[in-house]
Each structure stands twice: as structure tokens, then as C-alpha cells.
Coordinates of N, CA and C in Angstrom, one line a residue:
M251 N 0.6 -1.3 -0.2 CA -0.3 0.0 -0.1 C 0.8 1.1 0.1
A252 N 0.4 2.3 -0.9 CA 1.4 3.4 -0.8 C 1.3 4.1 0.0
L253 N 2.5 5.1 0.4 CA 2.3 5.8 1.8 C 1.6 7.1 0.9
T254 N 1.0 7.9 1.8 CA 0.2 9.1 1.7 C 0.5 10.0 2.7
G255 N 0.3 11.2 2.7 CA 0.1 12.2 4.0 C 1.5 12.5 4.6
A256 N 1.3 12.2 5.7 CA 2.5 12.8 6.6 C 3.5 11.6 6.4
R257 N 3.2 10.5 6.3 CA 4.1 9.0 6.5 C 5.1 9.3 5.2
A258 N 4.1 9.9 4.1 CA 4.8 9.5 2.5 C 5.9 10.7 2.8
R259 N 5.8 12.0 3.4 CA 6.6 12.8 3.3 C 7.8 12.4 4.2
R260 N 7.5 11.9 5.3 CA 8.5 11.5 6.1 C 9.6 10.6 5.6
A261 N 9.0 9.5 4.6 CA 9.8 8.5 3.7 C 10.6 9.2 2.9
R262 N 10.1 10.3 2.3 CA 10.9 11.0 1.0 C 12.2 11.5 1.8
A263 N 11.7 12.4 3.0 CA 12.7 12.8 3.8 C 14.0 12.1 4.3
A264 N 13.5 10.9 4.8 CA 14.8 10.0 4.9 C 15.4 9.4 3.8
R265 N 14.9 9.0 3.0 CA 15.6 8.7 1.5 C 16.6 10.0 1.0
R266 N 16.1 11.2 1.4 CA 17.0 12.0 0.8 C 18.0 12.3 1.9
L267 N 18.1 12.4 3.0 CA 18.9 12.5 4.1 C 20.0 11.2 4.0
L268 N 19.3 10.1 3.3 CA 20.6 8.8 3.1 C 20.9 9.0 2.1
R269 N 20.6 9.7 0.8 CA 21.4 9.9 -0.5 C 22.7 11.1 0.2
R270 N 22.2 11.8 1.0 CA 23.0 13.0 1.1 C 24.0 12.3 2.1
V271 N 24.0 11.4 2.9 CA 25.1 10.5 4.0 C 26.0 10.2 2.9
L272 N 25.5 9.2 2.1 CA 26.1 8.3 1.2 C 26.6 8.8 -0.4
S273 N 26.4 9.9 -0.4 CA 26.6 10.5 -1.7 C 28.5 10.7 -1.6
P274 N 29.0 11.4 -0.6 CA 30.3 11.5 -0.7 C 31.1 10.1 -0.7
L275 N 30.4 8.8 -0.4 CA 31.6 7.9 -0.7 C 31.3 7.4 -2.0
S276 N 32.4 7.3 -2.6 CA 32.4 6.8 -3.9 C 33.2 5.3 -3.9
A277 N 32.8 4.5 -5.0 CA 33.1 3.2 -4.9 C 34.6 2.7 -4.2
P278 N 35.8 3.7 -4.8 CA 36.7 3.4 -4.0 C 36.8 3.4 -2.3
A279 N 36.0 4.8 -2.1 CA 35.9 4.9 -0.9 C 35.1 3.6 0.1
W280 N 34.3 3.1 -0.6 CA 33.5 2.2 -0.1 C 34.3 0.9 0.1
R281 N 35.3 0.5 -0.8 CA 36.1 -0.7 -0.9 C 37.2 -0.4 0.1
A282 N 37.7 0.8 0.6 CA 38.8 1.2 1.7 C 38.0 1.1 2.7
L283 N 36.9 1.2 3.0 CA 36.1 1.2 4.5 C 36.1 -0.3 4.6
G284 N 35.8 -1.0 3.3 CA 35.5 -2.5 3.7 C 36.8 -3.2 4.2
L285 N 37.8 -2.8 3.3 CA 39.4 -3.1 4.0 C 39.6 -2.9 5.2
D286 N 39.6 -1.1 5.5 CA 39.6 -1.3 7.1 C 38.9 -2.2 8.1
F287 N 37.5 -2.3 7.7 CA 36.9 -2.9 8.5 C 37.3 -4.8 8.6
G288 N 37.7 -5.4 7.4 CA 38.2 -6.4 7.3 C 39.7 -6.6 8.1
I289 N 40.4 -5.6 8.2 CA 41.7 -5.5 9.1 C 41.5 -5.8 10.4
V290 N 40.6 -4.9 10.8 CA 40.0 -4.9 12.2 C 39.7 -6.4 12.5
V291 N 38.7 -6.6 11.6 CA 38.1 -8.0 12.2 C 39.2 -9.0 12.2
V292 N 40.3 -9.4 10.9 CA 41.1 -10.1 10.8 C 42.2 -9.8 12.2
G293 N 42.5 -8.7 12.3 CA 43.6 -8.6 13.6 C 42.7 -9.0 14.9
F294 N 41.5 -8.7 15.0 CA 41.0 -9.2 16.3 C 41.2 -10.5 16.4
F295 N 40.9 -11.7 15.6 CA 40.8 -13.1 15.3 C 42.4 -13.5 15.6
V296 N 43.4 -12.7 15.2 CA 44.7 -13.1 15.2 C 45.0 -12.7 16.4
G297 N 44.6 -11.6 17.0 CA 44.9 -11.5 18.6 C 44.5 -12.6 19.3
L298 N 43.4 -13.2 18.9 CA 42.8 -14.2 20.0 C 43.5 -15.4 19.6
Q299 N 44.1 -15.9 18.4 CA 44.8 -16.8 18.0 C 46.2 -16.7 18.8
V300 N 46.8 -15.6 19.0 CA 48.3 -15.5 19.4 C 48.3 -15.4 20.9
D301 N 47.0 -15.2 21.4 CA 46.7 -15.4 22.7 C 46.6 -16.8 23.4
S302 N 45.9 -17.6 22.5 CA 45.6 -19.1 22.8 C 46.8 -20.0 22.5
W303 N 47.5 -19.2 21.5 CA 49.2 -20.3 21.4 C 50.1 -19.6 22.7
N304 N 50.2 -18.5 22.9 CA 50.8 -18.1 24.0 C 50.8 -19.2 25.3
Q305 N 49.1 -18.9 25.6 CA 48.7 -20.0 27.2 C 49.2 -21.4 26.6
E306 N 48.8 -22.0 25.4 CA 49.3 -23.6 24.8 C 50.9 -23.3 25.4
R307 N 51.5 -22.5 24.7 CA 52.9 -22.4 25.1 C 53.5 -22.8 26.5
K308 N 52.9 -21.8 27.2 CA 52.8 -21.9 28.8 C 52.6 -22.7 29.3
E309 N 51.2 -23.6 28.8 CA 50.7 -24.9 29.6 C 51.9 -26.1 29.0
R310 N 52.6 -26.3 28.2 CA 53.3 -27.1 27.7 C 54.7 -26.9 28.5
A311 N 55.0 -25.7 28.5 CA 56.1 -25.7 29.4 C 56.1 -26.2 30.8
R312 N 55.0 -25.7 31.5 CA 54.3 -26.2 32.8 C 54.5 -27.8 32.6
E313 N 53.7 -28.4 31.5 CA 53.7 -29.9 31.7 C 55.2 -30.3 31.8
Q314 N 56.2 -29.9 30.9 CA 57.5 -30.4 30.8 C 58.4 -30.3 31.9
A315 N 58.0 -28.9 32.7 CA 58.8 -29.0 34.2 C 58.0 -29.8 35.0
S316 N 56.7 -30.1 34.7 CA 56.1 -31.1 35.9 C 56.9 -32.5 35.7
L317 N 57.0 -33.0 34.5 CA 57.1 -34.2 34.0 C 58.7 -34.3 34.2
Q318 N 59.3 -33.6 34.1 CA 60.9 -33.3 34.7 C 61.0 -33.6 36.2
Q319 N 60.2 -33.0 36.9 CA 60.2 -33.0 38.1 C 59.8 -34.5 38.5
L320 N 58.6 -35.2 38.1 CA 58.6 -36.4 38.2 C 59.6 -37.6 38.1
Y321 N 60.2 -37.3 37.0 CA 61.4 -37.9 36.4 C 62.5 -38.4 37.5
T322 N 62.9 -36.9 38.1 CA 63.9 -36.6 39.1 C 63.4 -37.6 40.6
D323 N 62.0 -37.2 40.8 CA 61.5 -37.8 42.0 C 61.2 -39.3 41.9
F324 N 61.2 -40.0 40.7 CA 61.0 -41.4 40.9 C 62.5 -42.1 40.7
E325 N 63.6 -41.2 40.3 CA 64.9 -42.1 40.1 C 65.0 -42.4 41.8
R326 N 65.2 -41.2 42.7 CA 65.3 -41.5 44.3 C 64.2 -42.5 44.5
A327 N 62.9 -42.6 44.4 CA 61.8 -43.4 45.0 C 62.4 -44.8 44.3
E328 N 62.5 -45.1 43.0 CA 62.7 -46.2 43.0 C 64.1 -47.0 43.5
E329 N 65.3 -46.1 43.7 CA 66.4 -46.5 44.5 C 65.9 -46.8 46.0
Q330 N 65.0 -46.0 46.6 CA 64.6 -46.5 47.9 C 63.7 -47.8 47.9
S331 N 62.8 -47.9 47.1 CA 62.2 -48.8 47.1 C 63.0 -50.1 47.0
R332 N 63.8 -50.1 46.0 CA 64.6 -51.4 45.9 C 65.4 -51.8 46.9
S333 N 66.0 -50.6 47.6 CA 67.2 -50.9 48.8 C 66.2 -51.8 49.9
L334 N 65.0 -51.2 50.1 CA 64.4 -52.0 51.0 C 63.8 -53.5 50.8
V335 N 63.5 -53.4 49.5 CA 63.4 -55.1 49.2 C 64.7 -55.7 49.4
E336 N 65.8 -55.2 49.4 CA 67.1 -55.8 49.7 C 66.6 -56.2 51.0
F337 N 66.5 -55.2 51.9 CA 66.4 -55.2 53.4 C 65.5 -56.4 53.9
H338 N 64.4 -56.3 53.4 CA 63.4 -57.4 53.8 C 64.0 -58.8 53.3
N339 N 64.7 -59.0 52.3 CA 65.2 -60.1 51.6 C 66.3 -60.6 52.7
D340 N 67.0 -59.8 53.2 CA 68.0 -60.1 54.3 C 67.4 -60.3 55.6
K341 N 66.4 -59.6 55.9 CA 65.9 -60.3 57.2 C 65.1 -61.7 57.1
A342 N 64.5 -61.9 55.9 CA 63.9 -63.2 55.9 C 65.1 -64.1 55.6
A343 N 66.2 -63.9 55.3 CA 67.2 -64.9 55.4 C 68.1 -65.1 56.4
E344 N 68.0 -63.9 57.3 CA 68.7 -64.4 58.7 C 67.9 -64.9 59.6
L345 N 66.4 -64.6 59.5 CA 65.4 -65.4 60.3 C 65.6 -67.2 60.0
Q346 N 65.7 -67.2 58.7 CA 65.7 -68.8 58.2 C 67.0 -69.6 59.1
F347 N 68.1 -68.5 58.7 CA 69.6 -68.8 59.6 C 68.9 -69.2 61.3
A348 N 68.1 -68.4 61.5 CA 67.7 -68.5 63.2 C 66.7 -69.8 63.2
I349 N 66.1 -69.9 62.2 CA 65.1 -71.1 62.5 C 65.9 -72.3 62.3
D350 N 66.9 -72.4 61.4 CA 67.6 -73.4 61.1 C 68.4 -74.0 62.5
K351 N 69.0 -72.8 63.2 CA 69.6 -73.4 64.6 C 68.9 -73.5 65.5
I352 N 67.4 -73.2 65.6 CA 66.7 -74.0 66.5 C 66.0 -75.2 66.3
V353 N 65.8 -75.4 65.1 CA 65.5 -76.8 64.5 C 66.8 -77.7 64.8
A354 N 67.9 -77.1 64.7 CA 69.0 -78.4 65.0 C 69.5 -78.0 66.0
G355 N 69.3 -77.4 67.2 CA 69.1 -77.2 68.8 C 70.6 -77.1 69.3
S356 N 71.6 -76.5 68.3 CA 72.6 -75.9 69.1 C 72.9 -74.6 68.2
L357 N 73.5 -73.8 68.9 CA 74.2 -72.6 68.5 C 76.0 -72.4 68.7
P358 N 76.5 -72.5 67.8 CA 77.9 -72.3 68.2 C 78.3 -70.8 68.6
D359 N 79.4 -70.8 69.2 CA 79.6 -69.2 69.9 C 79.9 -68.4 68.7
A360 N 80.5 -68.8 67.8 CA 80.9 -68.0 66.9 C 79.5 -67.5 65.9
E361 N 78.5 -68.3 66.3 CA 77.4 -67.4 65.5 C 76.5 -66.8 66.5
R362 N 76.5 -66.9 67.6 CA 75.6 -66.1 68.4 C 75.2 -64.9 68.4
D363 N 76.2 -63.9 67.7 CA 76.0 -62.6 67.6 C 75.0 -62.6 66.3
R364 N 75.4 -63.3 65.4 CA 74.2 -63.2 64.2 C 73.2 -63.9 64.6
F365 N 73.1 -64.9 65.5 CA 71.6 -65.4 65.8 C 70.9 -64.4 66.5
Q366 N 71.5 -63.2 67.7 CA 71.0 -62.3 68.4 C 70.6 -61.4 67.4
F367 N 71.3 -61.0 66.5 CA 70.8 -60.1 65.4 C 69.8 -60.5 64.9
A368 N 69.7 -61.5 64.1 CA 68.4 -62.2 63.3 C 67.2 -62.0 64.2
V369 N 67.1 -62.1 65.7 CA 65.9 -62.4 66.5 C 65.7 -61.1 66.7
I370 N 66.5 -60.1 67.3 CA 65.9 -58.6 67.8 C 65.7 -58.1 67.0
S371 N 66.0 -58.0 65.4 CA 65.8 -57.0 64.3 C 64.7 -57.5 63.8
M372 N 64.0 -58.9 64.2 CA 63.1 -59.1 63.2 C 61.8 -58.3 63.2
L373 N 61.5 -57.5 64.1 CA 60.4 -56.8 64.3 C 60.5 -55.1 63.5
Q374 N 62.0 -55.0 62.6 CA 62.1 -53.6 62.3 C 61.2 -53.7 60.9
L375 N 60.2 -52.6 60.8 CA 59.8 -52.3 59.7 C 59.4 -50.9 58.9
P376 N 60.9 -50.6 58.4 CA 61.0 -49.2 58.5 C 59.8 -48.7 57.5
P377 N 59.5 -47.5 57.0 CA 58.3 -47.2 56.2 C 59.2 -46.9 55.2
L378 N 58.3 -47.1 53.9 CA 58.7 -47.2 52.2 C 59.5 -45.7 52.3
G379 N 59.3 -44.8 52.7 CA 59.9 -43.4 52.4 C 60.0 -42.7 51.0
V380 N 58.8 -43.3 50.5 CA 58.6 -43.1 49.0 C 57.3 -41.9 49.0
T381 N 57.1 -40.8 48.9 CA 56.2 -39.9 48.5 C 55.7 -39.7 47.2
M382 N 54.5 -39.1 46.8 CA 54.1 -38.7 45.5 C 53.9 -37.5 45.6
G383 N 54.9 -36.5 46.3 CA 54.7 -35.0 46.6 C 54.4 -34.5 45.0
T384 N 55.0 -34.5 44.2 CA 55.0 -33.6 43.0 C 53.7 -33.8 42.6
Y385 N 53.0 -35.3 42.4 CA 51.9 -35.6 41.8 C 50.6 -34.8 42.7
E386 N 50.9 -35.0 43.8 CA 49.7 -34.7 45.1 C 49.9 -33.2 44.7
S387 N 50.8 -32.4 44.6 CA 50.8 -31.1 44.3 C 50.1 -30.6 42.9
M388 N 50.4 -31.5 42.0 CA 49.6 -31.4 40.7 C 48.1 -31.6 40.8
V389 N 47.7 -32.3 41.7 CA 46.4 -32.8 41.9 C 45.8 -31.5 42.7
A390 N 46.6 -31.1 43.6 CA 45.8 -30.2 44.5 C 45.7 -28.9 43.6
T391 N 46.6 -28.6 42.7 CA 46.6 -27.2 41.7 C 46.0 -27.2 40.6
G392 N 45.4 -28.5 40.5 CA 44.7 -29.0 39.0 C 45.8 -29.0 37.9
D393 N 46.9 -29.0 38.0 CA 48.0 -29.3 37.3 C 47.7 -30.5 36.5
L394 N 47.3 -31.5 37.5 CA 47.4 -32.9 36.6 C 46.8 -32.7 35.2
G395 N 46.0 -32.0 35.0 CA 45.3 -32.0 33.7 C 46.1 -31.5 32.7
L396 N 47.3 -31.0 32.8 CA 48.1 -30.2 31.9 C 48.8 -31.5 31.1
I397 N 48.8 -32.6 31.8 CA 49.5 -33.8 31.3 C 48.5 -34.4 30.3
R398 N 48.8 -34.5 29.2 CA 48.1 -34.9 28.0 C 48.2 -36.4 27.8
D399 N 49.1 -37.4 28.7 CA 49.2 -38.5 28.1 C 48.6 -39.1 29.2
D400 N 47.3 -39.9 28.6 CA 46.4 -40.7 29.5 C 46.8 -41.9 30.2
R401 N 47.9 -42.5 29.6 CA 48.5 -43.7 30.0 C 49.3 -43.2 31.3
L402 N 50.1 -42.2 31.0 CA 50.6 -41.7 32.4 C 49.8 -41.3 33.4
K403 N 48.7 -40.5 33.5 CA 48.0 -40.2 34.3 C 47.3 -41.7 34.9
S404 N 47.0 -42.4 34.4 CA 46.8 -43.8 34.6 C 47.8 -44.5 35.5
M405 N 48.6 -44.4 35.2 CA 49.9 -45.0 35.8 C 50.3 -44.1 37.2
L406 N 50.2 -42.9 37.4 CA 50.4 -42.2 38.3 C 49.4 -42.3 39.5
I407 N 48.1 -42.7 39.2 CA 47.1 -42.7 39.8 C 46.8 -44.4 40.7
D408 N 47.5 -45.2 39.7 CA 47.6 -46.6 40.1 C 48.9 -46.6 41.4
L409 N 49.7 -46.1 40.9 CA 51.1 -46.1 42.0 C 50.7 -45.3 43.0
D410 N 49.8 -44.2 43.3 CA 49.7 -43.5 44.4 C 48.4 -44.2 45.3
A411 N 47.8 -45.4 44.6 CA 47.0 -46.1 45.0 C 47.6 -47.3 45.9
Q412 N 48.9 -47.8 45.3 CA 49.6 -48.7 45.4 C 50.5 -48.3 46.8
I413 N 50.8 -47.1 47.0 CA 51.6 -46.6 48.5 C 50.6 -46.2 49.3
D414 N 49.3 -46.0 49.1 CA 48.3 -45.6 50.3 C 48.3 -46.9 50.9
A415 N 48.1 -48.1 49.9 CA 47.7 -49.5 50.3 C 49.2 -50.1 51.3
E416 N 50.1 -49.4 50.6 CA 51.5 -50.3 51.3 C 51.6 -49.7 52.8
T417 N 51.1 -48.2 53.1 CA 50.8 -47.4 54.3 C 50.1 -48.3 55.1
S418 N 48.8 -48.5 54.7 CA 47.9 -49.5 55.6 C 48.3 -50.6 56.0
Y419 N 48.9 -51.4 55.2 CA 49.8 -52.6 55.5 C 50.7 -52.5 56.6
L420 N 51.6 -51.5 56.3 CA 52.7 -51.0 57.4 C 52.4 -50.7 58.7
D421 N 50.9 -49.9 59.0 CA 50.4 -49.9 59.8 C 49.8 -51.1 60.8
Y422 N 49.3 -51.8 60.1 CA 48.6 -53.2 60.6 C 49.9 -53.8 61.0
F423 N 50.9 -54.1 60.1 CA 52.0 -54.9 60.9 C 52.7 -54.5 61.8
R424 N 52.9 -53.2 62.1 CA 53.2 -52.5 63.3 C 52.7 -52.8 64.5
S425 N 51.5 -52.6 64.1 CA 50.8 -53.0 65.4 C 50.8 -54.2 66.0
Q426 N 50.7 -55.4 64.9 CA 51.0 -56.5 65.3 C 52.3 -56.8 65.8
N427 N 53.3 -56.2 65.5 CA 54.6 -56.5 65.9 C 54.8 -56.1 67.3
A428 N 54.0 -54.8 68.0 CA 54.2 -54.3 68.6 C 53.9 -55.5 70.2
L429 N 52.8 -56.5 70.0 CA 52.5 -57.4 70.6 C 53.8 -58.3 71.1
D430 N 54.7 -58.4 70.3 CA 56.3 -59.0 70.2 C 57.0 -58.4 71.0
F431 N 57.0 -57.4 71.2 CA 57.9 -56.7 71.7 C 58.4 -57.7 73.6
D432 N 57.2 -58.0 74.1 CA 57.1 -58.8 75.4 C 58.4 -59.8 75.4
Y433 N 58.5 -60.6 74.1 CA 59.3 -61.7 73.9 C 60.5 -61.3 73.8
S434 N 60.9 -60.1 72.7 CA 62.3 -59.6 73.0 C 62.7 -59.4 74.4
K435 N 61.9 -58.5 75.0 CA 62.6 -58.2 76.6 C 62.8 -59.2 77.2
K436 N 62.1 -60.3 77.0 CA 62.0 -61.4 77.7 C 63.3 -62.3 77.7
Y437 N 63.5 -62.6 76.3 CA 64.7 -63.5 76.1 C 65.9 -62.8 75.8
F438 N 65.9 -61.4 75.5 CA 67.2 -60.7 75.5 C 67.2 -59.4 75.9
P439 N 67.5 -59.6 77.3 CA 67.7 -58.5 78.2 C 68.5 -57.3 78.3
L440 N 68.7 -56.5 78.3 CA 69.7 -55.7 78.1 C 70.6 -55.8 79.4
V441 N 71.8 -55.8 79.6 CA 72.7 -55.8 80.9 C 74.1 -55.3 80.4
P442 N 74.6 -54.9 81.6 CA 76.0 -54.4 81.4 C 76.9 -55.2 81.2
N443 N 78.1 -55.0 80.1 CA 78.9 -55.8 80.1 C 79.9 -56.3 81.2
A444 N 80.8 -56.8 80.6 CA 81.7 -57.2 82.1 C 82.3 -56.2 82.8
D445 N 82.7 -55.0 82.2 CA 83.6 -54.0 82.6 C 82.7 -53.0 82.7
R446 N 81.3 -53.2 82.7 CA 80.2 -51.9 82.7 C 80.5 -50.9 81.9
T447 N 81.4 -51.2 80.7 CA 81.7 -49.8 79.8 C 80.5 -49.6 78.9
D448 N 79.7 -50.6 78.8 CA 78.6 -50.8 77.8 C 77.6 -51.8 78.1
I449 N 76.3 -51.6 77.2 CA 75.5 -52.5 77.2 C 75.2 -53.4 76.4
V450 N 74.9 -54.7 76.8 CA 75.0 -55.8 75.8 C 73.3 -56.9 75.8
F451 N 73.3 -57.1 74.8 CA 72.0 -58.3 75.0 C 72.6 -59.4 75.4
L452 N 71.9 -60.0 76.6 CA 72.2 -61.3 77.1 C 71.0 -62.4 76.7
F453 N 71.3 -63.4 76.2 CA 70.0 -64.5 75.8 C 70.5 -66.1 76.2
D454 N 69.6 -66.5 76.5 CA 69.9 -68.2 76.7 C 69.1 -68.9 75.6
F455 N 70.1 -69.3 74.5 CA 69.7 -70.2 73.6 C 68.7 -71.3 73.7
D456 N 69.1 -71.8 74.9 CA 68.5 -73.1 75.1 C 66.9 -72.7 75.6
A457 N 66.9 -71.4 76.5 CA 65.5 -71.0 76.8 C 64.6 -71.1 75.5
I458 N 65.7 -70.3 74.6 CA 64.7 -70.0 73.6 C 64.2 -71.0 72.7
S459 N 65.0 -72.0 72.7 CA 64.6 -72.7 71.5 C 64.0 -73.9 72.0
S460 N 63.6 -73.9 73.6 CA 62.9 -74.8 74.1 C 61.2 -74.1 74.1
D461 N 60.9 -72.6 73.9 CA 59.8 -72.3 74.1 C 59.1 -72.6 72.5
R462 N 57.9 -73.1 72.7 CA 57.3 -73.4 71.8 C 56.8 -72.7 70.8
E463 N 56.6 -71.5 71.3 CA 56.3 -70.3 70.5 C 57.4 -69.6 69.6
T464 N 58.3 -70.0 69.7 CA 59.5 -69.4 69.5 C 59.4 -69.5 67.9
L465 N 59.7 -70.8 67.3 CA 59.4 -71.3 66.1 C 58.5 -70.3 65.1
G466 N 57.4 -70.5 65.7 CA 55.8 -70.0 65.0 C 56.2 -68.3 64.9
M467 N 56.6 -67.6 65.9 CA 57.0 -66.5 65.9 C 58.0 -66.1 64.8
L468 N 59.4 -66.7 64.6 CA 60.2 -66.4 63.7 C 59.7 -66.6 62.5
A469 N 59.0 -67.8 62.2 CA 58.5 -67.9 60.7 C 57.1 -66.7 60.6
T470 N 56.6 -66.3 61.6 CA 55.4 -65.5 61.1 C 56.5 -64.1 60.7
H471 N 57.3 -63.7 61.4 CA 57.7 -62.7 61.0 C 58.8 -62.7 59.9
Q472 N 59.1 -63.8 59.6 CA 59.9 -64.0 58.3 C 58.6 -63.8 57.1
R473 N 57.5 -64.8 57.3 CA 56.4 -64.2 56.1 C 56.2 -62.9 56.1
T474 N 56.4 -62.0 57.0 CA 56.0 -60.7 57.0 C 57.3 -60.0 56.0
H475 N 58.2 -60.1 56.6 CA 59.4 -59.7 55.5 C 59.2 -60.1 54.2
R476 N 58.8 -61.4 53.9 CA 58.7 -61.7 52.4 C 57.5 -60.9 51.7
L477 N 56.5 -60.8 52.7 CA 55.1 -60.1 52.0 C 55.8 -58.7 51.8
F478 N 56.5 -58.0 52.6 CA 56.9 -56.3 52.2 C 58.0 -56.3 51.2
S479 N 58.7 -57.7 50.7 CA 59.7 -57.5 49.8 C 58.9 -57.8 48.5
E480 N 57.8 -58.5 48.8 CA 56.9 -58.7 47.2 C 56.2 -57.6 46.9
F481 N 55.6 -56.7 48.0 CA 54.6 -55.7 47.9 C 55.9 -54.3 47.5
R482 N 56.9 -54.3 48.1 CA 57.7 -53.2 47.9 C 58.2 -53.1 46.4
L483 N 58.6 -54.4 46.1 CA 59.1 -54.9 44.8 C 58.2 -54.4 43.6
G484 N 57.0 -54.7 43.9 CA 55.9 -54.2 43.0 C 55.7 -52.8 42.6
I485 N 56.1 -52.1 43.9 CA 55.9 -50.5 43.8 C 57.4 -50.2 43.2
A486 N 58.4 -50.6 43.3 CA 59.8 -50.4 42.9 C 59.4 -50.7 41.1
D487 N 59.0 -51.6 40.8 CA 58.7 -51.8 39.7 C 57.8 -50.7 38.7
A488 N 56.8 -50.4 39.5 CA 55.4 -49.4 38.9 C 56.5 -48.1 38.9
I489 N 57.3 -47.8 39.6 CA 58.1 -46.6 39.8 C 58.6 -46.4 38.4
A490 N 59.6 -47.5 38.2 CA 60.5 -47.8 37.2 C 59.8 -47.8 35.9
G491 N 58.6 -48.3 35.6 CA 57.9 -48.0 34.6 C 57.2 -47.0 34.4
A492 N 56.7 -46.2 35.4 CA 56.4 -45.0 35.1 C 57.6 -43.9 34.7
R493 N 58.5 -44.0 35.4 CA 59.6 -43.3 35.1 C 60.1 -43.4 33.7
A494 N 60.2 -44.5 33.1 CA 60.8 -45.1 31.8 C 59.6 -44.3 30.8
H495 N 58.4 -44.3 31.1 CA 57.5 -43.9 30.4 C 57.5 -42.4 30.2
I496 N 58.1 -41.4 31.5 CA 57.9 -40.2 31.5 C 59.1 -39.8 30.6
G497 N 60.3 -40.7 30.8 CA 61.4 -40.5 29.8 C 61.2 -40.1 28.2
G498 N 60.4 -41.1 28.1 CA 59.8 -41.3 26.4 C 59.5 -40.0 26.5
L499 N 58.5 -39.5 27.2 CA 57.7 -38.3 26.8 C 58.8 -37.0 26.7
I500 N 59.8 -36.9 27.9 CA 60.5 -35.6 27.8 C 61.6 -35.9 26.9
G501 N 61.6 -37.1 26.3 CA 63.0 -37.4 25.4 C 64.5 -37.5 26.0
D502 N 64.4 -38.2 27.1 CA 65.6 -38.6 28.1 C 66.3 -39.6 27.2
S503 N 67.5 -39.4 26.8 CA 68.1 -40.5 26.2 C 68.8 -41.3 27.1
D504 N 68.8 -41.4 28.4 CA 69.6 -42.1 29.4 C 68.3 -42.9 29.8
V505 N 67.2 -43.1 29.6 CA 66.2 -44.1 30.0 C 66.4 -45.3 30.1
R506 N 66.6 -45.7 31.1 CA 66.9 -47.3 31.5 C 65.7 -48.2 30.7

């Protein structure tokens, strides 16, 4: 429907105003205006992309630093774990020596010190001494998400669970060992030596070997040391596997 009256006049006035505004812009001017607008738009998106690249670069640098720290930590952790595996194997072997002597019913004087050490040290259960400090820090700060390798994240989570389980085992067996301290105090009392310059353990082999609880106690603690040897060996192998995998990610040429 055609416009009439005041509405028509307003429409004509608007068209005249629009022509006056646009008339100074020639075709080249329009192209220049479009080019300027394009430059602004492209610059905006390029700026966003540059910011994204910079953020990605910073995150990759943080990831590499975290991986390098894990790699260094795990070298010490593996050494500590394997040294404790040897410790428990030695304890189990010494307890076997003590069991054999009791079964034989005799203990030569030259072997008394070895027998004494095997029995009085059977309760020793040192802590693993391995922590997941770097991993725990990454979890707390949210930096674990920086690790892009899903296999490594799974290995770290499994290893952390193994260490937690080992700590629970250690607490339990230490509480059980506490019940056997009376045995040690009964059969291995501390007394001054002949010239009273030192304190030594004094024990009666015949009394120890005739106690029907002795063999069972020694065998129990031998099994405990074998259990911890196997458990801590599993942790050492898991640490070694994670470290080797990290070495591949950071390009370490000296990965074992």
C-alpha cells in the first residue's frame, strides 16, 4: 500500500537524508572502508589466536617442568624402594638362619651374634619413604590436567593407590609387631658388659629354643618380611615403569 500524507513525506525525507550521507562515498571509498573493517576483524581474531598460542606454550612448558620433576623424584623413589626390598630379603634370610639353628638345637659361639641380631631385629619394619609429592601437588593445583598422556595419568593414579595401600599394611603389621616386644624383652634383656663400659644383650639359647612359641614367631616374621619384599618390589617396578614412560615423553636419552 502506497504511503500518503505525513508518512509519505517522512519517507521521502529519510531517503533524501540517506542519499546525502552516502553520496560522498564513492566506490573506492567503500572498498577502503570494507578493507579497514576486514583488517580490524582479522586483527581481532589473530590476536585471539596469538593469545591462545601463548597460553598453550605456557601450559606445555609447565607440563614439561612437571614431567621433569616427576622423572627426577622417581629415580630416588625407585632406589629407595629397591633398597628396602633387599632389606626385607636379608631379614627373611637371617630369620631362616635362626630357624635352622633352633631346629638343629645347637648354636656355636661364633654364631651367637648373628643369631641375636636376626631375632632382635625381626620386628623392624621401616617406612617405605616414598611420597608422591609432585603428583599430589599437581592434583591439588589442577595441574594434573596439563598432562596430555592418558596412560601416564593412569600409571600415576595406580602408583599412588599402591603406596596408600602399602602404608595401611605397614600400620597394621607394626601394630601386630608391638605385641611381640615382650618376647624380645624376655629373652634378650639388656645388661651391662663385664667391665660395665657398655650395655649388651644377654640371651639363653636353650631357653629360647625350648619355647614352643619361638619357631612360630620367627616363621611369622619371616613371612611378614617376604610379604613386604614382594609388595615393595611391585611398587619399585611400577615406579620404574612410570619413570621410563616419562623419559620417553621428555625425550631423555638415558632412560633405562
